[in-house]
Coordinates of C-alpha atoms in Angstrom, one line a residue:
X1 CA -19.1 1.7 9.8
X2 CA -20.7 2.1 6.3
X3 CA -18.4 1.9 3.3
X4 CA -18.9 5.6 2.6
X5 CA -17.7 6.4 6.1
X6 CA -14.6 4.4 5.6
X7 CA -13.9 6.1 2.3
X8 CA -14.4 9.5 4.0
X9 CA -12.1 8.6 6.9
X10 CA -9.3 7.0 4.8
X11 CA -6.3 9.4 4.8
X12 CA -2.6 8.8 4.5
X13 CA -0.7 8.7 7.8
X14 CA 3.0 9.3 7.8
X15 CA 3.7 9.3 11.6
X16 CA 3.2 6.2 13.8
X17 CA 3.5 5.6 17.5
X18 CA 5.0 2.6 19.2
X19 CA 1.8 0.5 19.6
X20 CA 2.2 -2.7 17.6
X21 CA -0.2 -3.8 15.0
X22 CA -1.9 -6.9 16.4
X23 CA -2.0 -10.3 14.7
X24 CA -5.7 -10.0 14.3
X25 CA -5.4 -6.6 12.7
X26 CA -2.7 -7.8 10.3
X27 CA -4.8 -10.9 9.5
X28 CA -7.8 -8.8 8.5
X29 CA -5.7 -6.5 6.3
X30 CA -4.2 -9.5 4.6
X31 CA -7.6 -11.0 4.1
X32 CA -8.8 -7.8 2.5
X33 CA -5.8 -8.1 0.1
X34 CA -6.6 -11.6 -0.8
X35 CA -10.2 -10.7 -1.5
X36 CA -9.2 -8.0 -4.0
X37 CA -10.4 -8.8 -7.5
X38 CA -7.8 -9.4 -10.2
X39 CA -8.1 -9.6 -14.0
X40 CA -9.4 -13.0 -15.1
X41 CA -9.0 -14.1 -11.4
X42 CA -5.3 -14.8 -12.1
X43 CA -4.2 -13.6 -8.6
X44 CA -0.6 -12.5 -9.5
X45 CA -0.1 -10.7 -6.2
X46 CA 1.9 -11.9 -3.2
X47 CA 2.1 -9.9 0.0
X48 CA 5.4 -9.7 1.9
X49 CA 4.9 -8.6 5.5
X50 CA 8.0 -6.8 6.8
X51 CA 8.3 -6.5 10.6
X52 CA 12.1 -6.5 11.0
X53 CA 13.3 -3.1 11.9
X54 CA 16.5 -3.3 9.8
X55 CA 14.4 -4.2 6.7
X56 CA 11.9 -1.4 7.3
X57 CA 14.9 0.9 7.5
X58 CA 16.3 -0.4 4.2
X59 CA 12.9 0.0 2.5
X60 CA 12.7 3.6 3.8
X61 CA 15.7 4.3 1.6
X62 CA 14.3 2.6 -1.5
X63 CA 13.5 5.8 -3.4
X64 CA 14.8 9.4 -3.5
X65 CA 12.0 10.8 -1.4
X66 CA 8.7 9.8 0.1
X67 CA 9.6 6.4 1.6
X68 CA 11.2 7.7 4.8
X69 CA 7.9 7.1 6.7
X70 CA 8.4 3.3 6.4
X71 CA 11.2 3.6 9.0
X72 CA 8.6 4.7 11.7
X73 CA 6.0 2.1 10.8
X74 CA 5.4 -1.0 12.8
X75 CA 5.0 -3.1 9.7
X76 CA 5.0 -2.7 5.9
X77 CA 3.3 -4.9 3.3
X78 CA 5.2 -5.0 0.0
X79 CA 2.8 -6.0 -2.8
X80 CA 4.8 -8.0 -5.4
X81 CA 3.1 -9.2 -8.6
X82 CA 4.2 -12.0 -10.8
X83 CA 4.4 -10.5 -14.3
X84 CA 4.6 -14.0 -15.8
X85 CA 1.0 -14.7 -14.5
X86 CA -0.7 -11.5 -15.6
X87 CA 0.1 -8.4 -17.6
X88 CA -2.4 -6.5 -15.4
X89 CA 0.0 -6.5 -12.4
X90 CA -0.3 -2.7 -12.0
X91 CA -4.0 -2.7 -11.8
X92 CA -4.2 -5.9 -9.7
X93 CA -1.6 -4.6 -7.2
X94 CA -3.3 -1.2 -7.0
X95 CA -6.6 -2.8 -6.1
X96 CA -5.0 -4.9 -3.4
X97 CA -3.2 -1.9 -2.0
X98 CA -6.5 0.0 -1.9
X99 CA -8.3 -2.9 -0.2
X100 CA -5.6 -3.0 2.5
X101 CA -5.6 0.8 2.9
X102 CA -9.4 0.8 3.5
X103 CA -9.3 -2.2 5.9
X104 CA -6.5 -0.4 7.9
X105 CA -8.9 2.6 8.1
X106 CA -11.8 0.4 9.2
X107 CA -9.6 -0.9 12.0
X108 CA -8.5 2.5 13.1
X109 CA -4.9 2.1 12.0
X110 CA -2.7 4.5 10.2
X111 CA -1.5 3.6 6.8
X112 CA 0.3 5.1 3.8
X113 CA 0.8 3.8 0.3
X114 CA 4.4 4.3 -0.8
X115 CA 4.7 4.3 -4.6
X116 CA 7.6 2.2 -5.9
X117 CA 6.8 1.7 -9.6
X118 CA 8.3 4.4 -11.8
X119 CA 10.3 5.9 -8.9
X120 CA 14.1 6.1 -8.6
X121 CA 16.8 5.8 -6.0
X122 CA 19.6 7.9 -7.4
X123 CA 19.5 6.8 -11.0
X124 CA 18.4 3.2 -10.2
X125 CA 14.8 2.0 -10.4
X126 CA 13.2 1.7 -7.0
X127 CA 11.6 -1.6 -8.0
X128 CA 15.1 -3.0 -8.5
X129 CA 16.2 -1.7 -5.1
X130 CA 13.3 -3.3 -3.3
X131 CA 13.9 -6.6 -5.2
X132 CA 17.5 -6.6 -4.0
X133 CA 16.4 -5.9 -0.4
X134 CA 13.8 -8.6 -0.3
X135 CA 15.8 -11.0 -2.6
X136 CA 13.0 -11.6 -5.1
X137 CA 13.2 -12.6 -8.8
X138 CA 13.1 -10.0 -11.5
X139 CA 9.8 -11.1 -12.9
X140 CA 8.1 -9.8 -9.7
X141 CA 7.0 -6.2 -10.1
X142 CA 6.4 -3.8 -7.3
X143 CA 3.7 -1.1 -7.5
X144 CA 3.9 -0.1 -3.9
X145 CA 4.4 -0.7 -0.2
X146 CA 1.7 -0.1 2.5
X147 CA 3.2 1.2 5.7
X148 CA 1.1 0.3 8.7
X149 CA 0.9 1.3 12.4
X150 CA -1.1 2.9 15.1
X151 CA -1.0 6.7 15.0
X152 CA -1.7 9.6 17.2
X153 CA -1.6 11.8 14.1
X154 CA -4.6 10.6 12.1
X155 CA -5.8 13.4 9.7
X156 CA -9.5 14.5 10.0
X157 CA -11.9 12.7 7.8
X158 CA -13.2 14.3 4.7
X159 CA -16.9 15.1 4.5
X160 CA -19.3 14.9 1.6
X161 CA -19.1 18.7 1.1
X162 CA -15.3 18.3 0.3
X163 CA -16.1 16.2 -2.8
X164 CA -15.4 18.0 -6.1
X165 CA -18.6 17.2 -8.0
X166 CA -17.3 19.1 -11.1
X167 CA -15.3 16.0 -11.9
X168 CA -18.5 14.1 -12.7
X169 CA -19.8 14.3 -16.2
X170 CA -23.1 12.9 -17.5
X171 CA -23.4 12.1 -21.2
X172 CA -27.0 12.2 -22.3

C-alpha cells in the first residue's frame, strides 16, 4: 500500500471484535513507535502495552467521556514521556501515536487515539488517573492511549475528493 493509501484509509475505530492482535502485529506497531522522530533525538517516550482485561477496564474510566472504547479493545498502548528528558514530550508523543495509528491501518487493524492530556475524570486530571493505574512516576506525562484490535466496523476510507483544499494557502 502506498503511504497516501494508508493516510486515506486511516480512520478511528471504536468497536472491536474478539480476534486477538497477534505478536507480529503488535511488534510492527511498536517498531513504528520506536522509529518516530523526536526533538534532538532525545527519545523521551516509553510504550506501555496493556493486555490485562482489568487494566483495560480501569483505563476505560480514566476520563469523563471518550475512553469507554478501551474496554472493548484487545490491547492498548499508553505512551508515556519522560518530561525530565525533553520539554517536547507533547510533540514527541503525538508523533509516536500517529506512527502507531498508521501502522495499525497498514496491518488492517482498528485503532483509536484516546486523548488523556488536558482531560479530566471528575475534577481530577486524567494524566494523574492513568499514572495511578499504571503506577508510574509524576514526571512521566501522558498525551494519549492507542486502543487496538481487530474490527468488523472499520469506517470507509476517505478519498482525495474529500480533502478540503481551501485549507492550503500559498504565499507568493
